[in-house]
Short mmCIF file of C-alpha atoms in Angstrom, two decimals:
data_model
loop_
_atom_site.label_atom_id
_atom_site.label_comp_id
_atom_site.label_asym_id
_atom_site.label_seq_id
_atom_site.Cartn_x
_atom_site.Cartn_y
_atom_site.Cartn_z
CA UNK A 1 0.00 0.00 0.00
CA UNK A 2 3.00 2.15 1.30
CA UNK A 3 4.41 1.78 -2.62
CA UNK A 4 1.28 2.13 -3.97
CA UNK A 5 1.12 5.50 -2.32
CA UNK A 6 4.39 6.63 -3.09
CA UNK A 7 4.23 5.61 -6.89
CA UNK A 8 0.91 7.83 -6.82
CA UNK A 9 3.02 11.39 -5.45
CA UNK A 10 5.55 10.73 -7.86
CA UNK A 11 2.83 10.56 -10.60
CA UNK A 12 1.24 13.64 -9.21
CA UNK A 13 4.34 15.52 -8.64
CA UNK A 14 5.14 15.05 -12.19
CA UNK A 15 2.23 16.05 -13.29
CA UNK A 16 2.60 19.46 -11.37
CA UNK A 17 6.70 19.80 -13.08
CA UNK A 18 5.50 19.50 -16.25
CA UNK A 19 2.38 22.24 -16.01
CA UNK A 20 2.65 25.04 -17.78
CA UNK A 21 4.26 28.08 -16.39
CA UNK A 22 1.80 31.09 -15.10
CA UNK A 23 1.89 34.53 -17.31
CA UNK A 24 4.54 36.86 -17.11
CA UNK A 25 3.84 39.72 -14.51
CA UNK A 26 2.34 42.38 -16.32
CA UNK A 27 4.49 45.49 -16.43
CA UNK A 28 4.21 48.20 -14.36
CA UNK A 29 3.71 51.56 -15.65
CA UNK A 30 6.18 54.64 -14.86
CA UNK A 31 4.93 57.95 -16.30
CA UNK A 32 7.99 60.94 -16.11
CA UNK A 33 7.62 64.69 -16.85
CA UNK A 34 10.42 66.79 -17.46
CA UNK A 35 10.08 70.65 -17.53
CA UNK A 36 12.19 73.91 -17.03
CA UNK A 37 9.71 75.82 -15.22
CA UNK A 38 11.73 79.09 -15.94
CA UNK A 39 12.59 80.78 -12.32
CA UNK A 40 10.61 78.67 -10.21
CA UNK A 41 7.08 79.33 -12.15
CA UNK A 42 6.94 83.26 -11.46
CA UNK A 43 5.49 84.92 -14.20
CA UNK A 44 6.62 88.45 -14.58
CA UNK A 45 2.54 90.06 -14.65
CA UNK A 46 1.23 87.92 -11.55
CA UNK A 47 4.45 86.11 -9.77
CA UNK A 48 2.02 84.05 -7.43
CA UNK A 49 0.10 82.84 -9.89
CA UNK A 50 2.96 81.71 -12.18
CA UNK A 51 3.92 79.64 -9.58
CA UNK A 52 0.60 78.45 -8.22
CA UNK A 53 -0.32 77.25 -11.93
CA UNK A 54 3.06 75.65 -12.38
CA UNK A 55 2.26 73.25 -9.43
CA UNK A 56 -1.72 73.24 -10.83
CA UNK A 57 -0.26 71.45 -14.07
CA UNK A 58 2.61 69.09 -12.35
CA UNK A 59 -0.29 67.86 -10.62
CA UNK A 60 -2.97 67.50 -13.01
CA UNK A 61 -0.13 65.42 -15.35
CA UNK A 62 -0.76 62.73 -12.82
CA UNK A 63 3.24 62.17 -13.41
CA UNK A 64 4.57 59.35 -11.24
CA UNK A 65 8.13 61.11 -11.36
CA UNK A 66 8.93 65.47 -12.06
CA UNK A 67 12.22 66.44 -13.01
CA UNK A 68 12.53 69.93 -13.04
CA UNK A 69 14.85 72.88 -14.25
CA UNK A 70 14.86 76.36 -12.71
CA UNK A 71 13.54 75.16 -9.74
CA UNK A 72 15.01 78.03 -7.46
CA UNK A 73 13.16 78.28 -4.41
CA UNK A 74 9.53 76.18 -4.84
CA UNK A 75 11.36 73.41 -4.65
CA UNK A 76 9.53 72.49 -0.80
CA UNK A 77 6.25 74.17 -2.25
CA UNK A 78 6.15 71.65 -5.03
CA UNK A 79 6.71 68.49 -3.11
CA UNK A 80 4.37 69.82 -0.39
CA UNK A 81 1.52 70.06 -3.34
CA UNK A 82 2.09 66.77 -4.75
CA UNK A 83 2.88 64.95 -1.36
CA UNK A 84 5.55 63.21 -2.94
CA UNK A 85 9.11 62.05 -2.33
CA UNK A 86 11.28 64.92 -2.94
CA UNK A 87 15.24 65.60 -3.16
CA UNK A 88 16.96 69.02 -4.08
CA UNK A 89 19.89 68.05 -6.53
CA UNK A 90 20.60 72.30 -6.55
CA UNK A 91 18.74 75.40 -6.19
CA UNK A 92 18.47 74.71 -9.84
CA UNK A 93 17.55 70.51 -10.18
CA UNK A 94 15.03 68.71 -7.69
CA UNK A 95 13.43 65.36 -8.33
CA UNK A 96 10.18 64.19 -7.25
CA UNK A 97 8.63 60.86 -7.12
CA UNK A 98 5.36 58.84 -5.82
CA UNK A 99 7.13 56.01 -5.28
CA UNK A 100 10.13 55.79 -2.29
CA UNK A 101 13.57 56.94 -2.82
CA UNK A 102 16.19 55.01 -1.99
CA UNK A 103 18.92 56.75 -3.24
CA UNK A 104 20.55 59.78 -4.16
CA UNK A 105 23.16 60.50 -6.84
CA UNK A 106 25.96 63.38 -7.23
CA UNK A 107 29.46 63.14 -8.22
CA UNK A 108 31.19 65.94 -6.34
CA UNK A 109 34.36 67.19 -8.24
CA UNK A 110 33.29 65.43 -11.22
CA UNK A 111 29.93 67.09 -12.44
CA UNK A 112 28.56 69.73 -10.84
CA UNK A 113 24.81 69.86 -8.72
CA UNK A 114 23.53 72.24 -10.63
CA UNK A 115 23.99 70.47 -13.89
CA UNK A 116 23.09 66.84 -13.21
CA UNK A 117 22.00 64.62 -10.36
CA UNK A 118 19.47 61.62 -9.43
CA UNK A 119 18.20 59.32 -7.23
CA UNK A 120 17.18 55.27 -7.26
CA UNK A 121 13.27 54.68 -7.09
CA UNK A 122 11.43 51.46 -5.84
CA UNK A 123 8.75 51.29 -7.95
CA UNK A 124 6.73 48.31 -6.47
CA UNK A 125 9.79 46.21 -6.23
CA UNK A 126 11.79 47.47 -9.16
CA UNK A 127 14.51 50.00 -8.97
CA UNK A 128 14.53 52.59 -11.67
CA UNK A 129 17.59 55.45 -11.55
CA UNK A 130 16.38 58.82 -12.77
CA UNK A 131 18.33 61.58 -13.18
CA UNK A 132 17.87 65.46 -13.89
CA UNK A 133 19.46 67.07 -16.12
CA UNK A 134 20.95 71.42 -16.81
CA UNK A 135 23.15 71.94 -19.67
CA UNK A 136 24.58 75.10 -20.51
CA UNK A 137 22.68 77.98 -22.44
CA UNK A 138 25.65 78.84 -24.44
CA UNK A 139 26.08 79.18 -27.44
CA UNK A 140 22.50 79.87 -27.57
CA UNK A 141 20.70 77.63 -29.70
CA UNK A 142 18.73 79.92 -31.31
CA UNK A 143 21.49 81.44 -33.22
CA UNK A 144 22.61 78.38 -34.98
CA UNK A 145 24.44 79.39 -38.29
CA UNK A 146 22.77 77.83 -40.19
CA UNK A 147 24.66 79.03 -43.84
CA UNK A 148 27.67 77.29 -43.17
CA UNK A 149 29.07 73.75 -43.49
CA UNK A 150 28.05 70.58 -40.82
CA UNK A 151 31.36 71.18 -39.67
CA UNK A 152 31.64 75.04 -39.40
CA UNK A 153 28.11 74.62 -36.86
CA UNK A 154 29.23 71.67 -34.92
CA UNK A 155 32.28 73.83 -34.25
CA UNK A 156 30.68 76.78 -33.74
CA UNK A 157 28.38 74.77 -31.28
CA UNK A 158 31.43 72.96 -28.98
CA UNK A 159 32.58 76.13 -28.54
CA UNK A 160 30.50 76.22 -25.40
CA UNK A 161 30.82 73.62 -22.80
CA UNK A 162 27.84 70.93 -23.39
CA UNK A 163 30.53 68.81 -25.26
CA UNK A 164 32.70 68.73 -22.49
CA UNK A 165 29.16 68.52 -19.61
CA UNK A 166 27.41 65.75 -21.51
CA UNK A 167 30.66 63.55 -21.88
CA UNK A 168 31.69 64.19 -18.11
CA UNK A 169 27.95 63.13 -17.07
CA UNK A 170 27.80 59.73 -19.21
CA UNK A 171 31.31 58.96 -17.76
CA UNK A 172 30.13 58.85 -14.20
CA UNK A 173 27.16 57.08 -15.53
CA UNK A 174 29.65 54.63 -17.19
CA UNK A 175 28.77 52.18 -14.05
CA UNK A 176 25.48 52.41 -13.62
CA UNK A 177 25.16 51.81 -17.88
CA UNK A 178 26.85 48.47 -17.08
CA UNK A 179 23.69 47.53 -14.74
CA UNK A 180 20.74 49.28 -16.72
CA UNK A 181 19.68 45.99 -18.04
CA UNK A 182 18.60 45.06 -14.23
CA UNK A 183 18.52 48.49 -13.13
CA UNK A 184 16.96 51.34 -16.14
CA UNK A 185 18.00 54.61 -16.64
CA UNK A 186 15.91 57.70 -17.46
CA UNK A 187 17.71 60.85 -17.90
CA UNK A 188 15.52 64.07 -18.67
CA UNK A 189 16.36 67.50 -18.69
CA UNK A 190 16.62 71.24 -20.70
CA UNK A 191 19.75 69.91 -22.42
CA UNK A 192 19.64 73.54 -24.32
CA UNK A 193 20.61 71.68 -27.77
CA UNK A 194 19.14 70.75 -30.90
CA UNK A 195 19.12 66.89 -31.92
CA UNK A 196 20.66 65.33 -34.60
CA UNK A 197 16.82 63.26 -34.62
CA UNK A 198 15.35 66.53 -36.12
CA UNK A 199 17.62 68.23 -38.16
CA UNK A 200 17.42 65.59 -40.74
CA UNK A 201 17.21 65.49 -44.63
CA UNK A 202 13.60 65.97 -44.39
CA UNK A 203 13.71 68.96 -42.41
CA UNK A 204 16.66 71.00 -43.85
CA UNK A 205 13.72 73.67 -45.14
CA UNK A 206 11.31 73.87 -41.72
CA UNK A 207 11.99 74.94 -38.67
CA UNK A 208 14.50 77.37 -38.85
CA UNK A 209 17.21 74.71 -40.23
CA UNK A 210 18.09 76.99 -42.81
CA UNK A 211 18.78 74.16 -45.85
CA UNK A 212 21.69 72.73 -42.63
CA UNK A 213 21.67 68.87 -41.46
CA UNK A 214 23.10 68.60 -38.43
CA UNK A 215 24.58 65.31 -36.24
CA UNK A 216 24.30 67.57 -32.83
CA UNK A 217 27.22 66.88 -30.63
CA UNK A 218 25.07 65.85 -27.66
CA UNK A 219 22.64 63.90 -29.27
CA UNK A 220 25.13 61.84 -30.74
CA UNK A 221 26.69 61.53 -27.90
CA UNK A 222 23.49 60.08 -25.93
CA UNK A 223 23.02 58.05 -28.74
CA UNK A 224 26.61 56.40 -29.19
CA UNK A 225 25.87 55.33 -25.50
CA UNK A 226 22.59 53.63 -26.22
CA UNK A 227 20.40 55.97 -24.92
CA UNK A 228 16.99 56.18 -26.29
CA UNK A 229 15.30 59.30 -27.06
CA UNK A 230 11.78 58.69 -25.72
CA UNK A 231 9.80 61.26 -27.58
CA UNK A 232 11.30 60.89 -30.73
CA UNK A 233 10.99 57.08 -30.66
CA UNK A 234 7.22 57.05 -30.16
CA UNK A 235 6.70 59.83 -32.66
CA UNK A 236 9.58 59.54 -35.26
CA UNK A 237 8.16 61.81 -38.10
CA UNK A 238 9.93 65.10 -37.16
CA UNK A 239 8.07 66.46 -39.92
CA UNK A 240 4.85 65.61 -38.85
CA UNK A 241 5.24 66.21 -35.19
CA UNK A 242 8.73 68.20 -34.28
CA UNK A 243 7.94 68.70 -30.74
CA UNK A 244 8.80 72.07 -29.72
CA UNK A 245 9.62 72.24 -26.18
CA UNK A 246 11.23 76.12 -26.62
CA UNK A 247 9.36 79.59 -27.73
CA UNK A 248 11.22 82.41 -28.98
CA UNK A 249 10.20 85.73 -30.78
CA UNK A 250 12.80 87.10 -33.22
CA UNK A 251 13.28 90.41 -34.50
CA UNK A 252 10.59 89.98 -37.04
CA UNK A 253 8.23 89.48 -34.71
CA UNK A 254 7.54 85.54 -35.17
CA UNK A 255 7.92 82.41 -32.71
CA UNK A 256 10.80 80.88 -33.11
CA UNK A 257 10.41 76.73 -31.71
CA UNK A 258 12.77 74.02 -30.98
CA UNK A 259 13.10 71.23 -29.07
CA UNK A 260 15.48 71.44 -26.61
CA UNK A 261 14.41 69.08 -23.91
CA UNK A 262 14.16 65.43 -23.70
CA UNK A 263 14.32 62.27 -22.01
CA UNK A 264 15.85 59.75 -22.69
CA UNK A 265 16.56 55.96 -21.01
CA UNK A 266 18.54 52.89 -21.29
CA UNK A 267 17.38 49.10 -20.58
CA UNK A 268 15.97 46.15 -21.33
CA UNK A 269 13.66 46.30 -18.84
CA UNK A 270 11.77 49.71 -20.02
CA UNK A 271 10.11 50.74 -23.14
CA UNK A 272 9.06 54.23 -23.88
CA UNK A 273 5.22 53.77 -24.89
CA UNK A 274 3.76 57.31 -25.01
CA UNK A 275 5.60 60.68 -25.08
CA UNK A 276 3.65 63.81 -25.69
CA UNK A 277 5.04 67.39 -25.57
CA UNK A 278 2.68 70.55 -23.96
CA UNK A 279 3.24 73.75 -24.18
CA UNK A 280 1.48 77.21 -24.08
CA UNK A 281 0.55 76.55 -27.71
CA UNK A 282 -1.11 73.29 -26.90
CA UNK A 283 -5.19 73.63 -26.18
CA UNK A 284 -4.99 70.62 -24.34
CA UNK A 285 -2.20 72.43 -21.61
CA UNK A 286 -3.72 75.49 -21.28
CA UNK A 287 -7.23 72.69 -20.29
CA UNK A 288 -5.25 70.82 -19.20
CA UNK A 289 -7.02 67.42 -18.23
CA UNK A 290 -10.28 69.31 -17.46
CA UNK A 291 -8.73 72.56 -15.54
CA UNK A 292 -7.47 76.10 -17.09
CA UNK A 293 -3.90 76.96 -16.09
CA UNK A 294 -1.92 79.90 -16.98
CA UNK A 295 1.03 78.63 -18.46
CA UNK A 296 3.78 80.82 -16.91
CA UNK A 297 7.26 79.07 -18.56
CA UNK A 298 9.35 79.94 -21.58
CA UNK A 299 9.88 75.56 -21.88
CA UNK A 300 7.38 73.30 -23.03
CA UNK A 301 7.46 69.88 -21.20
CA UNK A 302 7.96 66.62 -22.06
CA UNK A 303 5.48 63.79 -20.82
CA UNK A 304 6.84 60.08 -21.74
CA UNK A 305 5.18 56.73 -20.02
CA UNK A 306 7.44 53.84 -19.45
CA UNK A 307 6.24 50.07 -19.47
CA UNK A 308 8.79 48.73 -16.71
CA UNK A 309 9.75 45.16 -16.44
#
């Protein structure tokens, strides 16, 4: 009987070995927002309401992580609004997040504070790094010359120091790349440069390009380390949608836009699988999800949802 028995668990226990496996876990779903919010949010007519508006959009985005730019001094007010986790990179970077922080990044002597930092995020198990990013405003972008060669512009453009600031802040990353299969990387940020994405064959005529192609220096440079431009993946037409981010009036008298912020990320385990841009010329920002907001910033921002694994 005793064999009997035992002959019938093995059966059974074979049985269970060879059912088939249960469904991968569904992924969960990280949405990030980006956005220079251009001295804290005070507009120059009505300062408190710049800045009361500013926060009145973070929060209607319903954005699971904010990375902004220009935070100086609502840094506290912001995190306060949202009730979210918070760090201050620099007067000028903070990072805020609905899910816990568990780390925070800088790399003293190496890159400054006020142009790049982050922090590690459990999101429900899974650690995501995000990072915010400042580079500088010069040579400014607006005054690209556009009638000479590639080379002539590229040179014109490394003049400044985002050659130099985007190189230093993927070689402290050069670590963290090496895990961002287990552990992703988003990276967001006014990166105050043109991409190499948008200034393409197809576009030499629009946009202010002036007839000029250009393979952007920092672009390139995020690309050549496998970063993914999120926006520009989910909506690769630059013709159909170029997703200004930055509003300028020239000496004629017309709006100048570019797009001049971004995220970007790097991983197996994430997949960019909507990224919108909204900006003052946007109907659905000023209503933005059902609420009017005076949109007090020079920046459009950039809205990208992640499927994380």
């Amino acid at each position: 009987m005793k064999t009997i028995l035992m002959t019938c668990a093995i059966a059974l226990a074979a049985v269970a070995c060879t059912c088939p496996e249960s469904k991968e876990k569904a992924p969960d779903t990280l949405t990030v927002l980006s956005w220079n919010v251009w001295h804290a949010g005070h507009s120059q007519e009505i300062p408190q309401e710049g800045c009361k508006n500013t926060m009145g959009i973070i929060k209607k985005s319903g954005a699971d992580v904010i990375l902004t730019i220009e935070t100086y001094g609502c840094s506290d007010n912001i995190a306060d609004c949202l009730g979210y986790y918070h760090r201050l990179i620099s007067d000028n970077l903070s990072i805020y997040s609905r899910y816990p922080i568990v780390k925070t990044y800088t790399f003293p002597g190496k890159v400054s504070t006020f142009n790049f930092g982050g922090a590690e995020i459990d999101v429900n198990g899974k650690h995501v790094r995000v990072f915010d990013t400042w580079l500088h405003y010069l040579p400014d972008a607006r005054l690209v010359p556009t009638d000479k060669p590639e080379a002539d512009i590229l040179a014109w453009d490394d003049e400044g120091s985002r050659d130099d600031e985007i190189r230093a802040i993927l070689s402290v990353l050069g670590p963290m790349m090496e895990e961002c299969d287990s552990i992703p990387i988003i990276m967001g940020g006014d990166f105050n440069s043109h991409s190499h994405l948008d200034w393409t064959e197809d576009t030499k005529d629009m946009y202010n390009h002036g007839g000029a192609t250009v393979r952007w220096t920092v672009s390139e440079e995020m690309a050549k380390a496998g970063f993914k431009d999120s926006f520009r993946e989910v909506n690769p037409d630059p013709v159909e949608n170029p997703g200004a981010t930055w509003f300028s009036d020239n000496d004629g008298g017309n709006t100048r836009m570019d797009r001049i912020d971004f995220i970007y990320y790097k991983g197996d385990g994430i997949k960019a699988t909507k990224s919108e841009i909204h900006n003052a010329y946007l109907k659905d920002t000023l209503d933005f999800r059902g609420k009017k907001f005076l949109y007090s910033s020079d920046h459009g921002f950039v809205l990208t949802e992640f499927d994380i694994r």
